[in-house]
Coordinates of N, CA and C in Angstrom, one line a residue:
Chain D
X1 N 0.8 -1.1 -0.1 CA 0.1 0.0 0.0 C 0.9 1.1 0.1
X2 N 1.9 1.1 -0.6 CA 2.9 2.3 -0.5 C 2.7 3.4 -1.5
X3 N 2.0 3.3 -2.2 CA 1.8 4.3 -3.6 C 0.2 4.6 -4.2
X4 N 0.1 5.6 -4.4 CA -1.2 5.8 -4.8 C -2.0 4.9 -5.7
X5 N -1.0 4.6 -6.8 CA -1.8 3.3 -7.7 C -2.1 2.3 -7.1
X6 N -1.2 1.8 -6.2 CA -1.4 0.5 -5.4 C -2.6 0.6 -4.7
X7 N -2.8 1.7 -3.9 CA -4.1 1.8 -3.0 C -5.3 1.9 -3.7
X8 N -5.1 2.6 -4.9 CA -6.5 2.7 -5.9 C -6.7 1.3 -6.5
X9 N -5.9 0.6 -6.7 CA -6.2 -0.7 -7.4 C -6.6 -1.7 -6.3
X10 N -5.8 -1.9 -5.2 CA -6.4 -2.7 -4.2 C -7.8 -2.4 -3.5
X11 N -8.2 -1.2 -3.5 CA -9.5 -0.7 -3.0 C -10.7 -1.2 -4.2
X12 N -10.4 -0.8 -5.4 CA -11.2 -1.3 -6.5 C -11.5 -2.6 -6.4
X13 N -10.5 -3.4 -6.7 CA -10.5 -4.9 -6.6 C -11.5 -5.3 -5.5
X14 N -10.9 -4.9 -4.3 CA -12.1 -5.3 -3.1 C -13.2 -5.0 -3.2
X15 N -13.7 -3.6 -3.5 CA -14.8 -3.3 -4.0 C -15.7 -3.9 -4.7
X16 N -15.0 -4.5 -5.7 CA -15.7 -5.2 -6.9 C -16.1 -6.7 -6.1
X17 N -15.1 -7.3 -5.3 CA -15.3 -8.6 -5.0 C -16.6 -8.4 -4.1
X18 N -16.6 -7.5 -3.3 CA -17.6 -7.2 -2.4 C -19.2 -6.9 -3.1
X19 N -19.1 -6.2 -4.2 CA -20.2 -6.2 -5.1 C -20.8 -7.3 -5.8
X20 N -19.7 -8.3 -6.0 CA -20.4 -9.6 -6.5 C -21.0 -10.6 -5.4
X21 N -20.4 -10.5 -4.4 CA -20.8 -11.0 -3.1 C -22.4 -10.4 -2.8
X22 N -22.5 -9.1 -2.8 CA -23.8 -8.9 -2.7 C -24.8 -9.0 -3.7
X23 N -24.3 -9.1 -5.0 CA -25.4 -9.3 -6.0 C -25.6 -11.0 -5.7
X24 N -24.6 -11.8 -5.5 CA -25.0 -13.4 -5.5 C -26.0 -13.6 -4.3
X25 N -25.9 -12.6 -2.9 CA -26.7 -12.9 -2.0 C -28.0 -12.3 -2.2
X26 N -28.2 -11.4 -3.0 CA -29.2 -10.8 -3.6 C -30.2 -11.8 -4.5
X27 N -29.4 -12.5 -5.5 CA -30.1 -13.4 -6.3 C -30.6 -14.7 -5.3
X28 N -29.7 -15.1 -4.3 CA -30.2 -16.1 -3.5 C -31.6 -15.8 -2.7
X29 N -31.7 -14.4 -2.3 CA -32.7 -14.0 -1.7 C -34.2 -14.2 -2.6
X30 N -33.8 -14.5 -3.8 CA -35.1 -14.4 -4.6 C -35.9 -15.8 -4.5
X31 N -34.9 -16.7 -3.7 CA -35.4 -18.3 -3.3 C -36.7 -18.3 -2.3
X32 N -36.5 -17.0 -1.4 CA -37.5 -16.8 -0.3 C -39.0 -16.3 -0.7
X33 N -38.8 -16.1 -2.0 CA -40.4 -15.3 -2.6 C -41.2 -16.9 -3.1
X34 N -42.3 -17.0 -2.6 CA -43.0 -17.8 -3.1 C -44.2 -17.4 -3.8
X35 N -44.2 -17.7 -5.2 CA -45.1 -17.0 -5.7 C -46.3 -17.9 -6.2
X36 N -47.5 -16.9 -6.3 CA -48.9 -17.5 -6.4 C -49.6 -16.9 -7.6
X37 N -49.0 -17.1 -8.8 CA -49.9 -16.2 -10.0 C -51.1 -17.1 -10.4
X38 N -51.9 -16.3 -11.1 CA -53.3 -17.0 -11.6 C -53.2 -16.4 -13.1
X39 N -54.0 -17.4 -13.9 CA -54.0 -16.9 -15.3 C -55.6 -17.6 -15.5
X40 N -56.0 -17.1 -16.7 CA -57.1 -17.5 -17.5 C -57.1 -17.1 -18.8
X41 N -57.7 -18.3 -19.8 CA -57.6 -17.8 -21.0 C -58.9 -18.4 -21.7
X42 N -59.7 -17.4 -22.5 CA -61.0 -17.7 -23.1 C -60.5 -17.9 -24.8
X43 N -61.0 -18.6 -25.6 CA -61.1 -18.8 -27.1 C -62.2 -18.0 -27.2
X44 N -62.0 -16.6 -27.7 CA -63.5 -16.2 -28.1 C -63.8 -16.5 -29.6
X45 N -63.1 -16.5 -30.5 CA -63.5 -17.0 -31.7 C -62.4 -17.6 -32.7
X46 N -62.9 -18.6 -33.4 CA -61.9 -19.1 -34.4 C -62.3 -18.2 -35.6
X47 N -61.3 -17.6 -36.0 CA -61.5 -16.5 -37.3 C -61.6 -17.2 -38.3
X48 N -60.5 -18.2 -38.7 CA -60.6 -19.1 -39.8 C -59.5 -20.3 -39.5
X49 N -59.8 -21.2 -40.5 CA -59.2 -22.4 -39.9 C -59.0 -23.0 -41.7
X50 N -57.7 -23.1 -42.0 CA -57.5 -23.7 -43.2 C -56.2 -24.5 -43.6
X51 N -56.2 -25.1 -44.9 CA -54.9 -25.7 -44.9 C -54.4 -24.9 -46.1
X52 N -53.0 -24.6 -45.8 CA -52.2 -23.9 -46.6 C -52.0 -24.4 -47.8
X53 N -51.6 -23.9 -48.8 CA -51.0 -24.7 -49.9 C -50.0 -25.5 -50.0
X54 N -49.0 -25.4 -49.0 CA -47.8 -26.5 -48.8 C -48.3 -27.4 -48.1
X55 N -49.7 -27.6 -47.6 CA -50.1 -28.7 -46.9 C -50.3 -28.6 -45.4
X56 N -49.6 -27.6 -44.9 CA -49.8 -27.3 -43.4 C -51.1 -26.6 -42.9
X57 N -51.7 -27.2 -41.8 CA -52.8 -26.6 -41.2 C -52.6 -24.9 -40.7
X58 N -53.4 -24.0 -40.8 CA -53.1 -22.9 -40.0 C -54.6 -22.4 -39.4
X59 N -54.5 -21.9 -38.2 CA -55.8 -21.4 -37.5 C -55.3 -19.8 -36.9
X60 N -56.5 -19.1 -37.1 CA -56.5 -18.1 -36.5 C -57.5 -17.7 -35.3
X61 N -57.1 -17.4 -34.3 CA -57.7 -17.2 -33.0 C -57.9 -15.9 -32.6
X62 N -59.2 -15.4 -31.8 CA -59.2 -14.4 -31.0 C -59.2 -15.0 -29.6
X63 N -58.3 -14.3 -28.8 CA -58.2 -15.0 -27.3 C -58.4 -14.0 -26.4
X64 N -58.7 -14.1 -25.3 CA -58.8 -13.0 -23.9 C -58.0 -13.7 -23.0
X65 N -56.9 -13.0 -22.6 CA -55.9 -13.6 -21.8 C -56.0 -12.6 -20.5
X66 N -56.2 -13.3 -19.3 CA -56.2 -12.5 -18.1 C -55.3 -13.1 -17.2
X67 N -54.2 -12.2 -16.5 CA -53.5 -13.1 -15.7 C -53.2 -12.0 -14.2
X68 N -52.7 -12.5 -13.1 CA -52.3 -11.8 -12.1 C -51.0 -12.2 -11.7
X69 N -49.7 -11.7 -12.2 CA -48.4 -12.0 -12.2 C -47.7 -11.1 -10.9
X70 N -48.4 -10.5 -10.1 CA -47.9 -9.8 -9.3 C -47.0 -10.4 -8.1
X71 N -47.0 -11.7 -7.8 CA -46.3 -12.2 -6.9 C -45.0 -12.6 -7.3
X72 N -44.9 -12.7 -8.5 CA -43.5 -13.1 -9.3 C -42.7 -12.1 -9.0
X73 N -42.8 -10.8 -8.7 CA -41.9 -9.6 -8.6 C -41.3 -9.5 -7.5
X74 N -39.7 -9.4 -7.5 CA -39.3 -9.2 -6.2 C -38.3 -8.2 -6.5
X75 N -37.8 -7.5 -5.3 CA -36.8 -6.3 -5.4 C -35.6 -6.5 -6.6
X76 N -35.5 -7.6 -6.9 CA -34.3 -8.2 -7.7 C -34.9 -8.5 -9.2
X77 N -36.2 -8.0 -9.5 CA -36.7 -8.3 -11.1 C -36.4 -7.4 -11.8
X78 N -36.1 -7.4 -12.9 CA -36.0 -6.7 -13.9 C -37.4 -6.6 -14.8
X79 N -37.5 -7.6 -15.0 CA -38.8 -7.7 -16.0 C -39.3 -9.2 -16.2
X80 N -40.8 -9.3 -16.6 CA -41.1 -10.6 -16.6 C -41.4 -11.0 -17.9
X81 N -40.9 -12.0 -18.7 CA -41.3 -12.2 -20.3 C -42.5 -13.3 -20.1
X82 N -43.4 -13.0 -20.6 CA -44.6 -13.9 -20.7 C -45.0 -14.4 -22.0
X83 N -45.4 -15.8 -22.3 CA -45.8 -16.0 -23.6 C -46.9 -17.1 -23.1
X84 N -47.8 -16.9 -24.3 CA -49.0 -18.1 -24.4 C -48.7 -19.1 -25.4
X85 N -48.6 -20.5 -25.0 CA -48.4 -21.4 -26.2 C -49.5 -22.5 -26.4
X86 N -49.6 -23.1 -27.6 CA -50.7 -23.9 -27.7 C -49.9 -25.2 -27.9
X87 N -50.3 -26.2 -26.9 CA -49.6 -27.4 -27.0 C -50.7 -28.6 -27.1
X88 N -50.0 -29.5 -28.2 CA -50.8 -30.6 -28.3 C -49.8 -31.7 -29.1
X89 N -50.5 -32.8 -29.3 CA -49.9 -33.9 -29.6 C -50.2 -34.4 -31.0
X90 N -49.0 -34.9 -32.0 CA -49.8 -35.5 -33.3 C -48.8 -36.7 -33.3
X91 N -49.3 -37.6 -34.3 CA -48.6 -38.6 -34.9 C -47.0 -38.7 -34.9
X92 N -46.9 -37.3 -35.5 CA -45.3 -37.2 -35.8 C -44.6 -36.7 -34.6
X93 N -45.3 -35.8 -33.9 CA -44.7 -35.0 -32.4 C -45.4 -35.4 -31.2
X94 N -44.4 -35.9 -30.4 CA -45.2 -36.2 -29.1 C -45.6 -34.8 -28.3
X95 N -44.8 -33.8 -28.6 CA -45.4 -32.4 -28.2 C -45.2 -31.2 -29.1
X96 N -46.0 -30.5 -29.5 CA -46.0 -29.5 -30.4 C -46.2 -28.3 -29.4
X97 N -45.4 -27.2 -29.4 CA -45.6 -26.3 -28.7 C -45.4 -25.0 -29.7
X98 N -46.6 -24.2 -30.0 CA -46.6 -23.1 -30.7 C -47.0 -21.8 -30.0
X99 N -45.9 -21.0 -30.1 CA -46.1 -19.7 -29.3 C -46.9 -18.8 -30.1
X100 N -48.3 -18.3 -29.4 CA -49.4 -17.6 -29.8 C -49.2 -15.9 -29.6
X101 N -48.9 -15.7 -28.6 CA -48.8 -14.2 -28.1 C -47.5 -14.2 -27.0
X102 N -46.7 -13.2 -26.9 CA -46.0 -12.9 -25.7 C -46.0 -11.5 -25.5
X103 N -45.3 -11.1 -24.4 CA -45.1 -9.8 -23.7 C -44.1 -9.7 -22.9
X104 N -43.7 -8.6 -22.4 CA -42.9 -8.1 -21.5 C -43.7 -7.2 -20.5
X105 N -43.4 -7.7 -19.4 CA -44.0 -6.9 -18.1 C -42.9 -6.2 -17.3
X106 N -42.7 -5.0 -17.5 CA -41.7 -4.3 -16.8 C -41.8 -3.9 -15.5
X107 N -43.0 -3.8 -14.8 CA -43.2 -3.4 -13.4 C -44.3 -4.3 -12.9
X108 N -44.2 -4.3 -11.5 CA -45.3 -5.2 -10.8 C -46.8 -4.3 -11.0
X109 N -46.7 -3.0 -11.4 CA -48.2 -2.1 -11.6 C -48.7 -2.9 -12.9
X110 N -47.9 -3.3 -13.8 CA -48.6 -3.6 -15.1 C -48.9 -5.4 -15.3
X111 N -48.6 -5.8 -14.1 CA -48.6 -7.3 -14.1 C -49.8 -8.0 -13.8
X112 N -50.9 -7.2 -13.7 CA -52.3 -7.7 -13.6 C -52.7 -7.2 -14.8
X113 N -53.3 -8.0 -15.6 CA -53.6 -7.5 -17.0 C -54.7 -8.5 -17.8
X114 N -55.5 -7.9 -18.5 CA -56.6 -8.6 -19.2 C -56.2 -8.0 -20.6
X115 N -56.0 -9.0 -21.8 CA -55.9 -8.5 -23.2 C -56.8 -9.2 -24.0
X116 N -57.3 -8.6 -25.0 CA -58.3 -9.1 -26.1 C -57.5 -8.8 -27.2
X117 N -57.2 -9.9 -28.0 CA -56.3 -10.0 -29.0 C -56.3 -11.3 -29.8
X118 N -56.2 -11.1 -31.1 CA -55.9 -12.1 -32.3 C -54.3 -12.7 -31.7
X119 N -54.1 -14.0 -32.5 CA -52.8 -14.6 -32.0 C -51.7 -13.8 -32.8
X120 N -50.6 -13.3 -32.0 CA -49.6 -12.4 -32.5 C -48.7 -13.1 -33.4
X121 N -48.4 -14.4 -33.3 CA -47.8 -15.4 -34.2 C -48.6 -16.2 -34.6
X122 N -48.3 -16.7 -36.0 CA -49.3 -18.0 -36.5 C -49.3 -19.1 -36.1
X123 N -50.4 -19.7 -35.8 CA -50.7 -20.9 -35.2 C -50.5 -21.9 -36.7
X124 N -49.6 -22.5 -36.7 CA -49.1 -23.3 -38.0 C -48.7 -24.7 -37.6
X125 N -49.4 -25.7 -38.0 CA -49.0 -27.2 -37.8 C -47.8 -27.8 -38.8
X126 N -47.1 -28.6 -38.1 CA -46.2 -29.3 -38.9 C -47.1 -30.6 -39.8
X127 N -47.8 -30.1 -40.8 CA -48.5 -31.1 -41.4 C -50.1 -30.8 -41.3
X128 N -51.0 -31.7 -41.3 CA -52.5 -31.4 -41.3 C -53.2 -32.1 -40.4
X129 N -52.7 -32.0 -39.0 CA -53.6 -32.7 -37.7 C -54.3 -32.1 -37.0
X130 N -54.6 -30.8 -37.3 CA -55.5 -29.9 -36.6 C -57.0 -29.7 -36.3
X131 N -57.5 -30.8 -37.4 CA -58.8 -30.6 -37.1 C -59.3 -31.5 -36.1
X132 N -60.3 -31.0 -35.4 CA -60.6 -31.7 -34.1 C -59.8 -32.0 -33.0
X133 N -58.7 -31.0 -33.1 CA -57.6 -31.6 -32.2 C -57.8 -30.9 -30.9
X134 N -57.7 -31.8 -29.9 CA -57.7 -30.9 -28.4 C -56.3 -30.5 -28.0
X135 N -56.4 -29.3 -27.5 CA -55.0 -28.7 -27.2 C -54.7 -27.9 -25.7
X136 N -53.8 -27.7 -25.2 CA -53.7 -27.0 -24.0 C -53.4 -25.7 -24.3
X137 N -53.7 -24.6 -23.6 CA -53.1 -23.1 -23.8 C -52.2 -23.1 -22.5
X138 N -51.1 -22.8 -22.6 CA -49.9 -22.9 -21.4 C -49.7 -21.6 -21.3
X139 N -49.7 -20.7 -20.3 CA -49.1 -19.5 -19.9 C -47.6 -19.6 -19.3
X140 N -46.6 -19.5 -20.0 CA -45.2 -19.5 -19.4 C -44.7 -18.2 -19.1
X141 N -43.7 -18.1 -18.2 CA -42.8 -16.7 -17.7 C -41.7 -16.9 -17.3
X142 N -41.0 -16.2 -17.9 CA -39.7 -16.0 -17.2 C -39.1 -14.7 -16.3
X143 N -39.1 -15.0 -15.2 CA -38.6 -13.8 -14.6 C -37.2 -13.6 -14.5
X144 N -36.9 -12.4 -15.2 CA -35.7 -11.9 -15.3 C -35.2 -11.2 -14.3
X145 N -34.1 -11.6 -13.7 CA -33.6 -10.7 -12.6 C -32.5 -9.5 -12.9
X146 N -32.4 -8.6 -11.9 CA -31.4 -7.6 -12.0 C -30.0 -8.2 -12.1
X147 N -30.0 -9.1 -11.1 CA -28.7 -10.0 -11.0 C -29.0 -11.4 -10.5
X148 N -28.4 -12.4 -11.2 CA -28.4 -13.7 -11.0 C -29.4 -14.5 -11.6
X149 N -30.0 -15.5 -10.9 CA -30.8 -16.6 -11.5 C -32.0 -16.2 -11.9
X150 N -32.6 -16.7 -13.2 CA -33.8 -16.7 -13.7 C -34.7 -17.6 -13.3
X151 N -35.9 -17.3 -13.0 CA -37.0 -18.4 -12.7 C -37.9 -18.8 -13.8
X152 N -38.2 -19.8 -14.1 CA -39.1 -20.4 -15.3 C -40.3 -21.0 -14.7
X153 N -41.4 -20.9 -15.2 CA -42.5 -21.8 -14.8 C -43.7 -21.4 -15.7
X154 N -44.6 -22.2 -15.3 CA -46.0 -21.8 -16.4 C -47.4 -22.3 -15.8
X155 N -48.3 -22.1 -16.3 CA -49.7 -22.8 -15.7 C -50.3 -23.5 -17.1
X156 N -50.8 -24.6 -16.9 CA -51.3 -25.2 -18.1 C -52.8 -25.0 -18.0
X157 N -53.6 -24.7 -19.2 CA -55.0 -24.4 -18.8 C -55.5 -25.5 -20.3
X158 N -56.2 -26.6 -19.7 CA -56.3 -27.6 -20.7 C -58.0 -27.3 -21.1
X159 N -58.3 -28.1 -22.2 CA -59.7 -28.2 -22.4 C -60.4 -27.6 -23.7
X160 N -59.4 -27.3 -24.4 CA -59.5 -26.4 -25.8 C -59.5 -27.4 -26.9
X161 N -60.5 -27.2 -27.8 CA -60.7 -28.3 -28.9 C -60.7 -27.3 -30.3
X162 N -60.3 -27.7 -31.3 CA -60.3 -27.0 -32.6 C -61.5 -27.7 -33.4
X163 N -62.2 -26.9 -34.3 CA -63.3 -27.4 -35.1 C -63.1 -28.6 -35.8
X164 N -64.0 -29.7 -36.1 CA -63.5 -31.0 -37.1 C -63.5 -30.4 -38.5
X165 N -63.8 -29.3 -39.1 CA -64.0 -29.0 -40.3 C -63.3 -27.7 -40.3
X166 N -62.6 -27.4 -41.5 CA -62.1 -26.0 -42.0 C -63.4 -25.1 -42.3
X167 N -62.8 -23.8 -41.7 CA -64.1 -22.7 -42.0 C -63.2 -21.5 -42.7
Chain R
X1 N 3.4 7.3 2.8 CA 2.9 6.8 3.8 C 4.1 5.8 4.5
X2 N 3.9 5.8 5.8 CA 4.8 4.9 6.5 C 4.4 3.7 6.9
X3 N 5.0 2.6 7.4 CA 4.5 1.2 7.4 C 3.1 1.3 8.2
X4 N 3.0 2.1 9.3 CA 2.0 2.0 10.1 C 0.6 2.4 9.5
X5 N 1.1 3.7 8.5 CA 0.1 4.2 7.9 C -0.5 3.2 6.6
X6 N 0.4 2.6 6.3 CA -0.3 1.5 5.2 C -1.3 0.5 5.6
X7 N -0.7 0.2 6.8 CA -1.4 -1.1 7.5 C -2.9 -0.4 8.1
X8 N -2.9 0.7 8.4 CA -4.2 1.7 8.9 C -5.1 1.6 7.6
X9 N -4.3 1.9 6.4 CA -5.0 2.2 5.2 C -5.8 0.9 4.9
X10 N -5.0 -0.2 4.7 CA -5.6 -1.3 4.4 C -6.7 -1.9 5.2
X11 N -6.6 -1.6 6.6 CA -7.7 -2.2 7.6 C -8.9 -1.5 7.6
X12 N -8.6 -0.1 7.3 CA -9.5 1.0 7.3 C -10.5 0.6 5.8
X13 N -9.7 0.5 4.9 CA -10.4 0.0 3.4 C -11.2 -1.1 3.8
X14 N -10.9 -2.3 4.3 CA -11.4 -3.5 4.3 C -12.9 -3.3 5.2
X15 N -12.3 -2.7 6.2 CA -13.6 -2.6 7.4 C -14.9 -1.7 6.6
X16 N -14.3 -0.5 6.0 CA -15.3 0.4 5.6 C -16.2 -0.3 4.5
X17 N -15.4 -1.0 3.4 CA -16.2 -1.6 2.6 C -17.2 -2.5 2.7
X18 N -16.7 -3.5 3.9 CA -17.5 -4.5 4.3 C -18.9 -4.0 5.0
X19 N -18.7 -3.0 5.9 CA -19.5 -2.2 6.4 C -20.5 -1.6 5.5
X20 N -20.1 -0.8 4.6 CA -21.2 -0.2 3.7 C -21.9 -1.2 2.9
X21 N -21.0 -2.4 2.6 CA -21.6 -3.5 1.8 C -22.8 -3.8 2.5
X22 N -22.7 -4.4 3.8 CA -23.9 -4.9 4.4 C -24.9 -4.0 4.9
X23 N -24.6 -2.8 5.0 CA -25.6 -1.6 5.4 C -26.3 -1.4 4.0
X24 N -25.5 -1.5 3.0 CA -26.4 -1.1 1.8 C -27.5 -2.2 1.2
X25 N -26.9 -3.6 1.5 CA -27.7 -5.0 1.3 C -28.9 -4.9 2.1
X26 N -28.8 -4.6 3.4 CA -29.8 -4.7 4.4 C -30.9 -3.5 3.9
X27 N -30.3 -2.4 3.8 CA -31.2 -1.4 3.6 C -32.2 -1.4 2.0
X28 N -31.4 -1.9 0.8 CA -32.0 -2.3 -0.2 C -33.1 -3.3 0.0
X29 N -32.7 -4.5 0.6 CA -33.7 -5.3 0.9 C -34.9 -5.2 1.7
X30 N -34.6 -4.5 2.8 CA -35.8 -4.1 3.8 C -36.9 -2.8 2.8
X31 N -36.3 -1.9 2.1 CA -36.8 -1.1 1.3 C -37.3 -1.7 -0.1
X32 N -37.0 -3.0 -0.5 CA -37.2 -3.4 -1.6 C -36.8 -2.8 -2.9
X33 N -35.6 -2.2 -2.8 CA -35.3 -1.4 -3.9 C -33.8 -1.5 -4.1
X34 N -33.7 -2.2 -5.4 CA -32.0 -2.6 -5.6 C -31.2 -1.2 -6.0
X35 N -31.8 -0.2 -6.4 CA -31.2 0.7 -6.8 C -30.8 1.7 -5.8
X36 N -31.5 1.6 -4.4 CA -31.2 1.9 -3.2 C -29.9 1.3 -2.7
X37 N -29.8 0.2 -2.8 CA -28.6 -0.7 -2.4 C -27.1 -0.2 -3.1
X38 N -27.6 -0.4 -4.6 CA -26.4 0.1 -5.2 C -25.8 1.6 -5.2
X39 N -26.7 2.4 -4.7 CA -26.5 3.9 -4.6 C -25.8 4.1 -3.1
X40 N -26.2 3.5 -2.2 CA -25.6 3.4 -0.8 C -24.1 2.7 -0.8
X41 N -23.8 1.6 -1.7 CA -22.8 1.2 -1.9 C -21.8 2.1 -2.5
X42 N -22.2 2.7 -3.8 CA -21.5 3.5 -4.6 C -21.1 4.6 -3.7
X43 N -21.9 5.2 -3.1 CA -21.4 6.2 -1.9 C -20.3 6.0 -1.2
X44 N -20.5 4.7 -0.6 CA -19.7 4.1 0.3 C -18.1 4.0 -0.5
X45 N -17.9 3.4 -1.4 CA -16.8 3.2 -2.4 C -16.3 4.5 -2.5
X46 N -16.9 5.5 -2.8 CA -16.2 7.0 -3.1 C -15.8 7.5 -2.0
X47 N -16.7 7.2 -0.9 CA -16.0 8.0 0.5 C -14.9 7.2 1.1
X48 N -14.7 5.8 0.5 CA -13.7 5.0 1.4 C -12.3 5.3 0.5
X49 N -12.6 5.8 -0.9 CA -11.6 6.1 -1.7 C -10.9 7.3 -1.4
X50 N -11.8 8.4 -0.9 CA -11.3 9.5 -0.5 C -10.6 9.6 0.7
X51 N -10.9 8.5 1.6 CA -10.3 8.6 2.9 C -8.9 8.0 2.8
X52 N -8.8 6.6 2.1 CA -7.4 5.8 2.0 C -6.5 5.9 0.7
X53 N -7.2 6.5 -0.2 CA -6.0 6.7 -1.3 C -5.0 7.9 -1.3
X54 N -5.7 8.9 -0.9 CA -4.8 10.0 -0.9 C -3.7 9.9 0.5
X55 N -2.4 10.4 0.2 CA -1.5 10.2 1.2 C -1.8 11.3 2.4
X56 N -2.8 11.2 3.2 CA -3.2 12.1 4.4 C -2.1 12.2 5.5
X57 N -1.8 13.1 6.1 CA -0.9 13.3 7.0 C -0.9 12.4 8.3
X58 N -2.2 11.6 8.7 CA -2.4 11.2 9.7 C -2.1 9.7 9.4
X59 N -1.7 9.5 8.1 CA -1.1 8.2 7.7 C 0.5 8.2 8.1
X60 N 1.1 9.0 8.4 CA 2.3 9.3 8.4 C 2.9 9.9 10.0
X61 N 2.3 9.2 10.8 CA 2.5 9.8 12.1 C 3.6 8.8 12.8
X62 N 3.7 7.6 12.6 CA 4.8 7.0 13.2 C 6.1 6.9 12.1
X63 N 6.7 8.0 12.5 CA 7.9 8.5 11.1 C 9.1 7.5 11.6
X64 N 9.4 7.0 10.6 CA 10.8 6.1 11.0 C 11.9 6.8 11.2
X65 N 12.9 6.5 11.9 CA 13.8 7.0 12.2 C 15.0 6.2 11.5
X66 N 15.6 6.7 10.4 CA 16.7 5.9 9.8 C 17.9 6.3 10.5
X67 N 18.9 5.4 10.4 CA 20.1 5.3 11.1 C 21.2 6.5 10.3
X68 N 21.7 7.4 11.2 CA 22.5 8.4 10.9 C 23.6 8.0 10.0
X69 N 24.0 8.7 9.0 CA 25.2 8.0 8.4 C 26.4 8.1 9.1
X70 N 26.7 8.8 10.0 CA 27.9 8.6 10.7 C 27.9 7.5 11.6
X71 N 26.8 7.0 12.0 CA 26.7 6.0 12.9 C 26.9 4.5 11.9
X72 N 26.6 4.7 10.7 CA 26.8 3.5 9.8 C 28.2 3.2 9.7
X73 N 29.0 4.2 9.7 CA 30.6 4.0 9.5 C 31.2 3.3 10.5
X74 N 30.5 3.6 12.1 CA 31.2 2.7 13.1 C 30.6 1.2 13.2
X75 N 29.8 0.9 12.5 CA 29.6 -0.6 12.4 C 29.3 -1.3 10.9
X76 N 30.9 -1.4 10.7 CA 31.1 -2.1 9.4 C 30.2 -3.2 8.8
X77 N 30.0 -3.5 7.6 CA 29.0 -4.8 7.1 C 30.1 -5.8 7.6
X78 N 29.4 -6.9 7.9 CA 30.2 -8.3 8.0 C 30.9 -8.7 6.6
X79 N 32.1 -9.3 6.9 CA 32.9 -9.5 5.6 C 32.4 -11.0 5.0
X80 N 32.3 -11.1 3.6 CA 32.0 -12.1 3.1 C 33.0 -13.3 3.4
X81 N 32.6 -14.5 4.0 CA 33.3 -15.5 4.5 C 33.1 -16.6 3.4
X82 N 33.7 -17.8 3.9 CA 33.7 -19.0 2.8 C 32.4 -19.9 2.9
X83 N 31.4 -19.6 3.6 CA 30.4 -20.1 3.6 C 29.4 -20.6 2.4
X84 N 29.6 -19.6 1.3 CA 29.0 -19.9 0.1 C 29.4 -21.2 -0.4
X85 N 30.5 -21.6 -0.8 CA 30.7 -22.9 -1.4 C 30.5 -23.9 -0.8
X86 N 30.5 -23.8 0.8 CA 30.3 -25.0 1.4 C 28.9 -25.5 1.4
X87 N 28.1 -24.2 1.3 CA 26.6 -24.5 1.4 C 26.1 -25.3 -0.1
X88 N 27.1 -25.3 -1.2 CA 26.7 -25.9 -2.1 C 27.1 -27.6 -1.7
X89 N 28.2 -27.5 -1.2 CA 28.6 -29.1 -1.0 C 27.5 -29.8 -0.1
X90 N 27.1 -29.1 0.8 CA 26.1 -29.8 1.6 C 25.2 -30.3 1.0
X91 N 24.5 -29.6 -0.2 CA 23.3 -29.9 -1.0 C 23.6 -31.3 -1.5
X92 N 24.6 -31.9 -1.8 CA 24.9 -33.1 -2.5 C 24.4 -34.0 -1.4

């Protein structure tokens, strides 16, 4: 510690090490948060349901998505990325997961929401398996922290079925 | 800075940074504000650097008394003896 530069370097290194420890403990403190989110989805309308020229089925839906994700936010949360996926099984794939809508919630105040929308992304099958298909609508979320570990979870809402014939 | 001053500077730095780190974390956690934690800690780092990095007078209190040159002449350095080569032999 005999010179200005030496002391400045020692201080900076030690300060950053302590900062890293603080961030690690802050991330760890997220484990003490037990979230209790709720969600509900309604399919208001099947706008159209067709087989595309290349042979794949496509459907357009109008959805009503409402959720309360307030309990996911902690002091260490930067934003919550949420997306709604349609999940179903086909002979070719044991699990098909098609993202229909997503959004970014940047604060706790905006995390209790209700939106009325058509699907943001196209609901296209790999093939022609959607007629009369039972599917789940699952709301997934990624809680993105300011520092540390990201938490991922979802709510499965089942009981949806596509029409037996094209419209 | 003298030796005692350097030791003081190092101890002061470690103590201040750890205390500011703990206070910043607890305050931020209780208030639920990450920004508060970072601001308190940042202020602590700046304050610590102002106290320990410049060469303040209070770091120079235990002034080292170097031996006067006239005293040095009265105590000549020991002569080089034949211990060197013998040391090599004992290693074998």
